[in-house]
PDB file of C-alpha atoms in Angstrom:
ATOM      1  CA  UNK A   3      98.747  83.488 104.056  1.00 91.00           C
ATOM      2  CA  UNK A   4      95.164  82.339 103.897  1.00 96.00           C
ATOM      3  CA  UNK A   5      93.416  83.943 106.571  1.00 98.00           C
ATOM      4  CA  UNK A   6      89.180  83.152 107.505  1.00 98.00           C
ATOM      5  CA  UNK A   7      89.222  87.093 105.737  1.00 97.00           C
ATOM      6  CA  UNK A   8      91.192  85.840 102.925  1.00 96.00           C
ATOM      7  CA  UNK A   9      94.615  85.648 101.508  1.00 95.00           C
ATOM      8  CA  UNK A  10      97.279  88.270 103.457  1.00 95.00           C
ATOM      9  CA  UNK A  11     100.825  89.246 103.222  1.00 94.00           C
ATOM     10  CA  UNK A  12     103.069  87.202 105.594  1.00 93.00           C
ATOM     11  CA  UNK A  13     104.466  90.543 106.760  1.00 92.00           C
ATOM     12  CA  UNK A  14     100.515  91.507 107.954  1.00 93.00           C
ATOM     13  CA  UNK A  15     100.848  89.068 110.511  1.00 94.00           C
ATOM     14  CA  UNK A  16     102.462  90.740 112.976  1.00 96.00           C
ATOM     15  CA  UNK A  17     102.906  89.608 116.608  1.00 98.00           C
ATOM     16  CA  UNK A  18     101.685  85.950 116.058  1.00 98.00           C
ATOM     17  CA  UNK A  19     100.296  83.079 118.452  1.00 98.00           C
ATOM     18  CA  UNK A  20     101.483  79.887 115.919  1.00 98.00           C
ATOM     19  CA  UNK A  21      99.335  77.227 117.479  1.00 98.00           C
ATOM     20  CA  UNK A  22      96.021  77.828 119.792  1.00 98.00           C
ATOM     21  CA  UNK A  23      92.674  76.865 119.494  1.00 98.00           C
ATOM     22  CA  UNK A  24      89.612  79.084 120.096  1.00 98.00           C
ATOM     23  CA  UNK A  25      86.859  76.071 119.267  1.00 98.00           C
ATOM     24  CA  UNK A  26      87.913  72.306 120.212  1.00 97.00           C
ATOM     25  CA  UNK A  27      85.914  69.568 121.322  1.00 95.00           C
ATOM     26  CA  UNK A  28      86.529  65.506 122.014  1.00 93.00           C
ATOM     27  CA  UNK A  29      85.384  62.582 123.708  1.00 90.00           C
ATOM     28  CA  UNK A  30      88.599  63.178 125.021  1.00 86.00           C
ATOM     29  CA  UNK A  31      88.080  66.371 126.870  1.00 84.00           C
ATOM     30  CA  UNK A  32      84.557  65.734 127.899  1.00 87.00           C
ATOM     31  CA  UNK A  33      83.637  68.920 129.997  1.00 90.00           C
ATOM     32  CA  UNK A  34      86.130  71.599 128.744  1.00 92.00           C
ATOM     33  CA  UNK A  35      84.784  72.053 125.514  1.00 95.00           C
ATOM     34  CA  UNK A  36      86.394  75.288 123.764  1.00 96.00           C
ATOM     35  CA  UNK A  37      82.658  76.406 122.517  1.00 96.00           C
ATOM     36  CA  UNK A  38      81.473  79.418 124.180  1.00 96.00           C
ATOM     37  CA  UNK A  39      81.354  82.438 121.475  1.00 98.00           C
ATOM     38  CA  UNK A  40      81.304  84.612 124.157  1.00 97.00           C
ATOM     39  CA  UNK A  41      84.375  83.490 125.894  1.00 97.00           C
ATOM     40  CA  UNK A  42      86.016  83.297 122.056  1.00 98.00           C
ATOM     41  CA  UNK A  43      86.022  86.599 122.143  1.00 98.00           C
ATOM     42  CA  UNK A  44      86.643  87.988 125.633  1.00 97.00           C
ATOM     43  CA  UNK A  45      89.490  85.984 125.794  1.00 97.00           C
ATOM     44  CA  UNK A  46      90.917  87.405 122.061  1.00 98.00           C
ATOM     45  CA  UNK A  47      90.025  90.860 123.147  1.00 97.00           C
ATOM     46  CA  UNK A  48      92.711  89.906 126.178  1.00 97.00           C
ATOM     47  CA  UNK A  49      94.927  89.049 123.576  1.00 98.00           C
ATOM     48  CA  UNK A  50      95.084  91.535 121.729  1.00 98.00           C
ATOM     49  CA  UNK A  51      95.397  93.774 124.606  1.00 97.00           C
ATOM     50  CA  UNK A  52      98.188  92.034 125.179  1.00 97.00           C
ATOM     51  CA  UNK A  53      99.906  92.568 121.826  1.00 98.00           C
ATOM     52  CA  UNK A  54      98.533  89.767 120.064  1.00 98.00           C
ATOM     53  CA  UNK A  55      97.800  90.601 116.032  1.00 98.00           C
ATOM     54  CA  UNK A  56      97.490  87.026 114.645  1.00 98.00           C
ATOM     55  CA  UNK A  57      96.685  83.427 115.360  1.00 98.00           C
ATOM     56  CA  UNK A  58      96.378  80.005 113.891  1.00 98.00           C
ATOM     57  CA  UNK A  59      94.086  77.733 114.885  1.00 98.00           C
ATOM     58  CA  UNK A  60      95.016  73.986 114.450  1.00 98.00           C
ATOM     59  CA  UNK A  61      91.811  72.381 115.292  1.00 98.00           C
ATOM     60  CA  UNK A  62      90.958  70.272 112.770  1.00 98.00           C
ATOM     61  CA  UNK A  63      87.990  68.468 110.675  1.00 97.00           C
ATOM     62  CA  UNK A  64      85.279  66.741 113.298  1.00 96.00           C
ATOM     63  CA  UNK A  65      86.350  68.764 116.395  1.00 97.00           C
ATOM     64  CA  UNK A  66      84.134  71.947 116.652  1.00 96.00           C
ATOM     65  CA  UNK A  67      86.568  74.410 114.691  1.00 97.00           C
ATOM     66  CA  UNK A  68      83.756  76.923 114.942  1.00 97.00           C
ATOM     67  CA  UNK A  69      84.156  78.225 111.497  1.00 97.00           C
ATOM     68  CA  UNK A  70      81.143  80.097 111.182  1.00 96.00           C
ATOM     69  CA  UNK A  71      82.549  82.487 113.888  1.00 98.00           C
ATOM     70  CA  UNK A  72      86.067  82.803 113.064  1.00 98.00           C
ATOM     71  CA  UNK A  73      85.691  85.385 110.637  1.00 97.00           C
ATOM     72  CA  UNK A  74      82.935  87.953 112.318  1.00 98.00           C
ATOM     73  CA  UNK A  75      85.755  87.042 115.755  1.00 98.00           C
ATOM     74  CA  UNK A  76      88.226  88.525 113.575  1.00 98.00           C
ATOM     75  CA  UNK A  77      86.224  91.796 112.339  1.00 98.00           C
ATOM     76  CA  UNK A  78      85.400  92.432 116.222  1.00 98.00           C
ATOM     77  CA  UNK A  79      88.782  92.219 117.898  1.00 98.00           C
ATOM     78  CA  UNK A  80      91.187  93.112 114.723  1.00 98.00           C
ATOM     79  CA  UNK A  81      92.977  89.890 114.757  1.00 98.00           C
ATOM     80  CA  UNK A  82      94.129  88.062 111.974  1.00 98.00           C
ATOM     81  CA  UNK A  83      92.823  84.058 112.666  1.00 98.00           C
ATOM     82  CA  UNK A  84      94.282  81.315 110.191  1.00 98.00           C
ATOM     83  CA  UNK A  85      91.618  78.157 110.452  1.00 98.00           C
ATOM     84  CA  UNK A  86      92.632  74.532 109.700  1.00 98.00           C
ATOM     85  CA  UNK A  87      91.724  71.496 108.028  1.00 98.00           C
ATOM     86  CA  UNK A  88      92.866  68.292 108.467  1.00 98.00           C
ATOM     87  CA  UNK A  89      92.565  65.169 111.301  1.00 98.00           C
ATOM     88  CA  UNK A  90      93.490  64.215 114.790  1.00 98.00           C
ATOM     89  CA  UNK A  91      94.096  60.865 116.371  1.00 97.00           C
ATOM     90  CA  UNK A  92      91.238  57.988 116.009  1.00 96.00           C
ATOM     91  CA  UNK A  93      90.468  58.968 119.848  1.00 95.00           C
ATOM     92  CA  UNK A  94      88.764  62.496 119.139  1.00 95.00           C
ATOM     93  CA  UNK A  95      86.143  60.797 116.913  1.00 95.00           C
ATOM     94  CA  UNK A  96      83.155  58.670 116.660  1.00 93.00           C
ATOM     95  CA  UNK A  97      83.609  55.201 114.617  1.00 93.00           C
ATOM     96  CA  UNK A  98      81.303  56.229 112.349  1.00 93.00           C
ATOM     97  CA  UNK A  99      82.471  59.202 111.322  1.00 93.00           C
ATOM     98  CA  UNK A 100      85.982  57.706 110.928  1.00 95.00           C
ATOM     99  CA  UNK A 101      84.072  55.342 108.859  1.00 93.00           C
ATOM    100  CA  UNK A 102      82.962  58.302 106.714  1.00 92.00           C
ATOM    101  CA  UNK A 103      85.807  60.141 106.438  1.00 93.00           C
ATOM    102  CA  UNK A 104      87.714  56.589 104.631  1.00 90.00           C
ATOM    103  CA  UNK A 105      84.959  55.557 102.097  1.00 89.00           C
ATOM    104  CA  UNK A 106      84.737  59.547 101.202  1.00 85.00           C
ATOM    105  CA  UNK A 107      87.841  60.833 100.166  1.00 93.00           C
ATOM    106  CA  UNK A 108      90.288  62.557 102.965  1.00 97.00           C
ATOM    107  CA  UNK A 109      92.603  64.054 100.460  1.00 97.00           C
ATOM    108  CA  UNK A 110      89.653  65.474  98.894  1.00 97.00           C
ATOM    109  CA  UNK A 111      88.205  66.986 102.036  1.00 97.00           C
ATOM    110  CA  UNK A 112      91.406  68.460 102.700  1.00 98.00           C
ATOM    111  CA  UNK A 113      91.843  70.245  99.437  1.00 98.00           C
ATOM    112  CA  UNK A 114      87.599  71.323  99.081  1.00 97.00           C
ATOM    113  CA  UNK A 115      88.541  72.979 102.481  1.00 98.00           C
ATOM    114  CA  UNK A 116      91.524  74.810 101.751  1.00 98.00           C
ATOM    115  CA  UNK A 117      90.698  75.661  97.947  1.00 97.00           C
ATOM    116  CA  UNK A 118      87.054  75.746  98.263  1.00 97.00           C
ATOM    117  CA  UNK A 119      85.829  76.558 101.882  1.00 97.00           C
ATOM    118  CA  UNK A 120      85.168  74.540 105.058  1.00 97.00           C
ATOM    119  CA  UNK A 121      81.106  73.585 104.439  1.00 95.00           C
ATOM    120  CA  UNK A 122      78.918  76.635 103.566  1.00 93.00           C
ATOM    121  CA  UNK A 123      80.816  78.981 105.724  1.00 95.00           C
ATOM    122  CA  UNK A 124      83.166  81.025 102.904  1.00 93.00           C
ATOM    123  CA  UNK A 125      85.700  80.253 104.879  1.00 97.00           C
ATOM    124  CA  UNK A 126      89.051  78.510 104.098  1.00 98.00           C
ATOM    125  CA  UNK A 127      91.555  76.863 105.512  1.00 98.00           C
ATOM    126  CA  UNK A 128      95.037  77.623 105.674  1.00 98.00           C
ATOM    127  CA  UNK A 129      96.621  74.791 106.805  1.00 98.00           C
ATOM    128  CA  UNK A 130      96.201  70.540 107.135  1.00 98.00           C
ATOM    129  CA  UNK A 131      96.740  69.423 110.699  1.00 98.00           C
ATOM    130  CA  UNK A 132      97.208  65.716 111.495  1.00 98.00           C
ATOM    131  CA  UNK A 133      98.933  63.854 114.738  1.00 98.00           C
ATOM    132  CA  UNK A 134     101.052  60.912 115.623  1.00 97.00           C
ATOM    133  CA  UNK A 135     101.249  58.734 118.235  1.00 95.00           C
ATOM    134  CA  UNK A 136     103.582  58.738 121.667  1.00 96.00           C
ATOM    135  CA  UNK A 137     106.516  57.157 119.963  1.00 95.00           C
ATOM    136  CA  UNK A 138     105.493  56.254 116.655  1.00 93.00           C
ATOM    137  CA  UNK A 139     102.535  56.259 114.084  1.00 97.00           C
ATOM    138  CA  UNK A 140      99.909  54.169 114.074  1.00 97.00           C
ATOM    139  CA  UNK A 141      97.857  53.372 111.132  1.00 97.00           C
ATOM    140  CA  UNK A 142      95.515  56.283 111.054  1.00 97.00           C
ATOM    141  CA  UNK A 143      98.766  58.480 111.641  1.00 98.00           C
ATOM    142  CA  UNK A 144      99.857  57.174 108.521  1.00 98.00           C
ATOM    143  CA  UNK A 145      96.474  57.285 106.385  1.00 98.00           C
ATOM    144  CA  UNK A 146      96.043  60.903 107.502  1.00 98.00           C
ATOM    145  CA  UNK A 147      99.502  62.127 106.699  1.00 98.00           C
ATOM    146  CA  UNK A 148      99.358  60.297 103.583  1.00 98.00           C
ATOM    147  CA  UNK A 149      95.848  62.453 103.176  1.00 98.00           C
ATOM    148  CA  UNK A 150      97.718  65.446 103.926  1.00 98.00           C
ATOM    149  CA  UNK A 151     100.696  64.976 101.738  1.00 98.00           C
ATOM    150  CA  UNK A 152      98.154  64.581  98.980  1.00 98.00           C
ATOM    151  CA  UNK A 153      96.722  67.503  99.371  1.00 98.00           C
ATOM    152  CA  UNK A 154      99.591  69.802  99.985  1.00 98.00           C
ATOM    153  CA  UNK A 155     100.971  68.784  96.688  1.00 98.00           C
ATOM    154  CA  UNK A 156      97.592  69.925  95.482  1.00 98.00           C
ATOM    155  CA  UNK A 157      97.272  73.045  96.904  1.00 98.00           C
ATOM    156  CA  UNK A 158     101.093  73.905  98.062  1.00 98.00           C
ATOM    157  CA  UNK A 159      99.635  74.540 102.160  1.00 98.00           C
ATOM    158  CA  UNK A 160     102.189  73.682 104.909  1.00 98.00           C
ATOM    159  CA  UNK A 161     100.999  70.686 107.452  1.00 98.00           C
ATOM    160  CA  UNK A 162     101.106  71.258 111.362  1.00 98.00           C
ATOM    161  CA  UNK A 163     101.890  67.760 113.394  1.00 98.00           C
ATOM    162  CA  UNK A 164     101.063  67.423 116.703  1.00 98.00           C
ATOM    163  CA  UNK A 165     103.424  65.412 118.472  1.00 97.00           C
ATOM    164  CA  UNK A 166     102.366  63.196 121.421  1.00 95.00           C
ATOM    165  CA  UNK A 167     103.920  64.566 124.422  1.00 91.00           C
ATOM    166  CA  UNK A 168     106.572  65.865 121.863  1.00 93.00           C
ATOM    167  CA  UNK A 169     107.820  62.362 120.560  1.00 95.00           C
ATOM    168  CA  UNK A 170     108.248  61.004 117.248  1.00 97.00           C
ATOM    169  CA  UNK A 171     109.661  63.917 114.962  1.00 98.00           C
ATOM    170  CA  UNK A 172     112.060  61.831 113.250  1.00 98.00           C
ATOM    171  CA  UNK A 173     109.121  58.990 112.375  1.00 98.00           C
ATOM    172  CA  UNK A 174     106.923  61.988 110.586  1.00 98.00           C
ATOM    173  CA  UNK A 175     109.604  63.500 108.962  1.00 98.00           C
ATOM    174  CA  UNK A 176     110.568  60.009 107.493  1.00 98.00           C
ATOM    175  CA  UNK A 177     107.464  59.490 106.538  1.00 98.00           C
ATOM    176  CA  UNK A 178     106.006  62.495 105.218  1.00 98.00           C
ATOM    177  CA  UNK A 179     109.344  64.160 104.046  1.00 98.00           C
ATOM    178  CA  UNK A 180     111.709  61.267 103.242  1.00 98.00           C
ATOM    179  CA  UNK A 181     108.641  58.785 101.559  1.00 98.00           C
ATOM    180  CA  UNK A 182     106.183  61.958 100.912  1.00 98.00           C
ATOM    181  CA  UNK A 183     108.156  63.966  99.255  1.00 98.00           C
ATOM    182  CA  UNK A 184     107.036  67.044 101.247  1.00 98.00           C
ATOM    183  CA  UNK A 185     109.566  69.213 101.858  1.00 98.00           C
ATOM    184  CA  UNK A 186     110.686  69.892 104.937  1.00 98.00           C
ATOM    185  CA  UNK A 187     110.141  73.428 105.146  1.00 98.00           C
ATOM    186  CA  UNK A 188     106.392  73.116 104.954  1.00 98.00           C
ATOM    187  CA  UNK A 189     106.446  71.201 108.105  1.00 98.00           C
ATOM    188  CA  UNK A 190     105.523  72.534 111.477  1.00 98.00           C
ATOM    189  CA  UNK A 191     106.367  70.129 114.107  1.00 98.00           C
ATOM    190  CA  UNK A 192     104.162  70.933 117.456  1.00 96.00           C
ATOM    191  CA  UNK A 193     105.004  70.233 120.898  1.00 93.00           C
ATOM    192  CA  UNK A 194     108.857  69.528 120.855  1.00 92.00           C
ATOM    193  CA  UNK A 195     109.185  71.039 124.180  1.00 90.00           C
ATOM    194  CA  UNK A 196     106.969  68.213 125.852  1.00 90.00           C
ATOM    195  CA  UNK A 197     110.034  65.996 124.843  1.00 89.00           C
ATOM    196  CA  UNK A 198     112.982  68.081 125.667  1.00 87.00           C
ATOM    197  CA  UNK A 199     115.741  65.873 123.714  1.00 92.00           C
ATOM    198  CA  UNK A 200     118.268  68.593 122.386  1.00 95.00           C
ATOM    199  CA  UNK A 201     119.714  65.897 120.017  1.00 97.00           C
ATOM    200  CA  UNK A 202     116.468  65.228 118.731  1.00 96.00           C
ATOM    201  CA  UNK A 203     115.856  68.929 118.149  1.00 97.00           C
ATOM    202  CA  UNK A 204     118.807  69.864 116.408  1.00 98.00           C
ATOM    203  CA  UNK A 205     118.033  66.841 114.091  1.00 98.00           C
ATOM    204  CA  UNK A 206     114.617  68.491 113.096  1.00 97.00           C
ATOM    205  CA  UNK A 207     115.906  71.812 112.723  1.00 98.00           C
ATOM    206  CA  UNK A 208     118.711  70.213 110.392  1.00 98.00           C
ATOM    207  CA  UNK A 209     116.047  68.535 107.915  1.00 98.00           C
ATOM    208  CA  UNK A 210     114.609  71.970 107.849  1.00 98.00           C
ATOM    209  CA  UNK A 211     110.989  71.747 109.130  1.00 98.00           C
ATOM    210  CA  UNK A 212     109.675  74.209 111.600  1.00 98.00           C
ATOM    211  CA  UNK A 213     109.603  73.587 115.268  1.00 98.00           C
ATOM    212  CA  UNK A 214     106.575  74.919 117.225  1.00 97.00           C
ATOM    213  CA  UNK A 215     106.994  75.523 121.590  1.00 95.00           C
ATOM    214  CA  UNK A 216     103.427  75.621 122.820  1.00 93.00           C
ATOM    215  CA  UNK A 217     101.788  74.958 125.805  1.00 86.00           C
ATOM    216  CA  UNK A 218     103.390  77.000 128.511  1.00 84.00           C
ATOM    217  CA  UNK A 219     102.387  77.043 132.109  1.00 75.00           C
ATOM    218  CA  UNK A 220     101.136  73.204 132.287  1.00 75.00           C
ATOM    219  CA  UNK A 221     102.711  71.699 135.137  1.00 65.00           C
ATOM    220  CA  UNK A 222     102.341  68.092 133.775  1.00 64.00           C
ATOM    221  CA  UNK A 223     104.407  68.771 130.772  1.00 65.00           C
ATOM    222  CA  UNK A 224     108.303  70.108 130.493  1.00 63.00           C
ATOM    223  CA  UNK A 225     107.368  73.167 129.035  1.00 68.00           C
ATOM    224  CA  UNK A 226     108.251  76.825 131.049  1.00 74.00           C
ATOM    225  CA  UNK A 227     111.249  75.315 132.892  1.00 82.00           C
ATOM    226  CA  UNK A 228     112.947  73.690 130.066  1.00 86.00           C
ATOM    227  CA  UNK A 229     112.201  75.982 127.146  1.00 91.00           C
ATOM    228  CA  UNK A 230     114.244  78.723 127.350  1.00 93.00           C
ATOM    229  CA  UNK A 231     117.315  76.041 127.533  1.00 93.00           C
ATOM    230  CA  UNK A 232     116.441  74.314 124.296  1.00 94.00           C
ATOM    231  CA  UNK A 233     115.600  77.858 122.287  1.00 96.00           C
ATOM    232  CA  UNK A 234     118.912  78.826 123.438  1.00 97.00           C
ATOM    233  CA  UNK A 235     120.837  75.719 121.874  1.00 97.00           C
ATOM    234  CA  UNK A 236     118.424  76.071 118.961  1.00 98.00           C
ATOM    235  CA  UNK A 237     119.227  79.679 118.248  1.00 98.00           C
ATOM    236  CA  UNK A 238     123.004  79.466 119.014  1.00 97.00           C
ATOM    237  CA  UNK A 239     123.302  76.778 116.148  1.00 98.00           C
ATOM    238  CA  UNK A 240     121.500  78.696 113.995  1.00 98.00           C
ATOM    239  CA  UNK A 241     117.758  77.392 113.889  1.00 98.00           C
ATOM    240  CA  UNK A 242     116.915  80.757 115.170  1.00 98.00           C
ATOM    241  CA  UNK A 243     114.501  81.295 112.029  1.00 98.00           C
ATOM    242  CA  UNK A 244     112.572  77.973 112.347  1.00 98.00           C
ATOM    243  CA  UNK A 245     111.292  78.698 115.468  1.00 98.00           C
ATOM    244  CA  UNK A 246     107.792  79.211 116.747  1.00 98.00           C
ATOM    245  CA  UNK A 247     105.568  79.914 119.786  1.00 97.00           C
ATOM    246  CA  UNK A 248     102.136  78.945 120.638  1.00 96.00           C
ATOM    247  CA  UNK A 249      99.781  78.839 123.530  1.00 95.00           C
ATOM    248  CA  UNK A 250      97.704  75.683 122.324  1.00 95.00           C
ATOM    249  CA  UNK A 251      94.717  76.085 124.749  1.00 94.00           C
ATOM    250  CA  UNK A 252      92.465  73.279 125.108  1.00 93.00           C
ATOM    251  CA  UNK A 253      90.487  73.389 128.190  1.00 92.00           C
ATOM    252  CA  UNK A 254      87.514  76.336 129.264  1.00 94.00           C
ATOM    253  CA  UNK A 255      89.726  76.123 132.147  1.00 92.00           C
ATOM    254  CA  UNK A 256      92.684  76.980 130.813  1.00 93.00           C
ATOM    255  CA  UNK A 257      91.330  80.343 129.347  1.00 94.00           C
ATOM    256  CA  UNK A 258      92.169  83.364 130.855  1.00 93.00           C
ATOM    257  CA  UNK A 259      88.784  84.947 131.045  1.00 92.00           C
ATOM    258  CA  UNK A 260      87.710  81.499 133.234  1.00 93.00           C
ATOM    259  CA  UNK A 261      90.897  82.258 135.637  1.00 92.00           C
ATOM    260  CA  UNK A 262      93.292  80.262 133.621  1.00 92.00           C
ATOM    261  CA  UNK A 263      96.838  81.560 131.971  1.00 93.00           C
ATOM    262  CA  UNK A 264      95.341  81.562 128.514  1.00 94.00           C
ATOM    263  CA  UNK A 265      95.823  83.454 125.368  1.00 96.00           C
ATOM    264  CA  UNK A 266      97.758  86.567 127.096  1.00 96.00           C
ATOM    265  CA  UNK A 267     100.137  84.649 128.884  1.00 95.00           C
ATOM    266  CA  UNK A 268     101.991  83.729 125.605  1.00 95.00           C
ATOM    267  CA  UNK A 269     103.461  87.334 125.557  1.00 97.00           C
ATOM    268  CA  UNK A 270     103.339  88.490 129.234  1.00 95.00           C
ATOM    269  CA  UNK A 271     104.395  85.053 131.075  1.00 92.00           C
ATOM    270  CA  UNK A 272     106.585  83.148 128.173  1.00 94.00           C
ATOM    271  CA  UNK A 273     108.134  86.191 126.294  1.00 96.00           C
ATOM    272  CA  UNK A 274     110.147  88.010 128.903  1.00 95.00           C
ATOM    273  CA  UNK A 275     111.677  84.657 129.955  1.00 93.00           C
ATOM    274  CA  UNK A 276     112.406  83.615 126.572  1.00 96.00           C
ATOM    275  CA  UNK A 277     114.122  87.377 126.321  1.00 97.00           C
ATOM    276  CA  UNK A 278     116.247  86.827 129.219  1.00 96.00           C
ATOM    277  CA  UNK A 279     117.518  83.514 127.865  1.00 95.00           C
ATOM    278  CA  UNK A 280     118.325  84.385 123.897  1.00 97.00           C
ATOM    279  CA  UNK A 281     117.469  88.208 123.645  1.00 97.00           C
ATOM    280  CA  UNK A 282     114.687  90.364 122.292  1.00 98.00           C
ATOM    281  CA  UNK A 283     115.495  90.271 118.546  1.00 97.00           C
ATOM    282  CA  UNK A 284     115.558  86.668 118.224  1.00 97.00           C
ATOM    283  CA  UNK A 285     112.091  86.127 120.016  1.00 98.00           C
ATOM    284  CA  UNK A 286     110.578  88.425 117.742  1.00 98.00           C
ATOM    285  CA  UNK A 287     111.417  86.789 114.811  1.00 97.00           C
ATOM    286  CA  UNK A 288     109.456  83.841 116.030  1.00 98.00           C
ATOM    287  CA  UNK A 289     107.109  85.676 116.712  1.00 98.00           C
ATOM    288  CA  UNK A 290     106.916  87.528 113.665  1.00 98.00           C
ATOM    289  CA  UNK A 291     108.730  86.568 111.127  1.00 97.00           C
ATOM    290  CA  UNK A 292     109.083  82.843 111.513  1.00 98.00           C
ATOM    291  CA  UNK A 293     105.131  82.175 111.578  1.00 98.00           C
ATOM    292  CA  UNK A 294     104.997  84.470 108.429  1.00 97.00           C
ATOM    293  CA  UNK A 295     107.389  82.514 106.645  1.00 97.00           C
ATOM    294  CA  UNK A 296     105.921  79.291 107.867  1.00 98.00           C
ATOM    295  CA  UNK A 297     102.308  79.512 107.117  1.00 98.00           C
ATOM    296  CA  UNK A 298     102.881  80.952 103.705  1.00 97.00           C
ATOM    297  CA  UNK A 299     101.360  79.295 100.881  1.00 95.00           C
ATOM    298  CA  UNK A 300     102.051  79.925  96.989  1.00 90.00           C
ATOM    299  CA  UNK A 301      98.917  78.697  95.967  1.00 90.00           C
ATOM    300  CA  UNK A 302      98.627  75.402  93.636  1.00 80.00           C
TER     301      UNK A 302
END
């Protein structure tokens, strides 16, 4: 577990958010920029108050990851932050620095960041992030995942997907798995519960990759209402150990400390419902366990 303090047990992480973002910034969310240091913490001091221990930031390469305050974050409010590298969708970027990223390597950038450290920060990365498209992957989808396949077999670190509005599982597992050759249990698939196809679930957990429910309490998305239901099928046919839970908060307004559900209300909103529907063992494994096993890395 590569941590912006350096490598940990899996067992260290304790009570885990798997997917949330502290930094973030994009064209695409002009306005609610994630880049107050100030608000960073405040709203991981909530956390932690809440029960929090650990959590892995997916923002990737280009989109304000805030490296340089992950680890000192970590020091002040004793938890355990896992950075990322990797790439979004074409829309969170400039064209030139798309136009960069293709003449200069992305396979390389990936590994310098994991193996080496994310610019002159110390810090590294602990996992490669990269998105598809709402039903399908477009050709950046595929030249980043072929990017990130490259360098997991270089450094052995598991890739995070995010899904658009929860859709395409079975085109990046094709791709990255069945064409790739990256096995499936170094996969995290995010936002399933956006798209809440059982059939569609059950054929992920099957293949073996991880499946990440994140983003509770939006009302735009079938998230809360709808995700007790599919943990339930999930655990009853035995996925229950390739689960995982995240908050994924995007917005200033989303944060708790600006009025928003934020961080905390991954464990006092989300967990008791999720402990009504399969019980209170099973959701701590995902919260524990699962995200330990998951974000593991036997270094290459």
């Amino acid at each position: 577990m590569r941590t912006v303090l350096g490598d940990a047990e899996p067992s260290e992480l304790g009570i885990c958010d798997a997917h949330d973002h502290l930094f973030l910034s994009s064209p695409q969310l002009a306005g609610q920029e994630l880049d107050s240091v100030k608000s960073a913490a405040r709203e991981l001091a909530a956390f932690r108050t809440a029960g929090g221990e650990s959590l892995i930031q997916w923002t990737p390469h280009g989109m304000g990851r805030g490296v340089g305050y992950l680890a000192e974050l970590s020091r002040a409010s004793g938890v355990r932050i896992v950075a990322a590298t990797g790439l979004h969708q074409a829309v969170h970027y400039t064209p030139e620095l798309l136009d960069r990223l293709r003449t200069g390597g992305l396979a390389e950038l990936f590994v310098r960041e994991l193996a080496e450290g994310i610019a002159d920060t110390g810090v590294r990365a602990g996992l490669i992030k990269v998105a598809g498209g709402f039903h399908g992957l477009d050709a950046h989808a595929r030249w980043t995942m072929r990017a990130a396949a490259e360098a997991h077999h270089a450094t052995g670190a598991p890739i995070a997907v995010h899904l658009e509005l929860g859709t395409g599982a079975l085109d990046v597992l094709d791709l990255l798995c069945g064409e790739l050759d990256v096995p499936p249990d170094r996969l995290i698939l995010g936002h399933l519960n956006r798209s809440p196809d059982l059939t569609i679930h059950h054929q992920v957990a099957e293949a073996g990759a991880y499946l990440a429910f994140d983003g509770p309490s939006r009302a735009h998305h079938a998230t809360d209402w709808r995700m007790p239901e599919a943990v339930r099928s999930l655990a009853e046919a035995g996925f229950a150990g390739q689960l995982l839970l995240g908050g994924d908060t995007t917005t200033s307004g989303a944060r708790a400390v600006n009025g928003g559900p934020g961080l905390p209300y991954l464990l006092r909103g989300l967990r008791p419902r999720l402990e009504l529907a399969v019980g209170k063992d099973v959701v701590e494994r995902m919260f524990t366990e699962n995200p330990g096993r998951a974000f593991a890395v036997e270094w290459a």
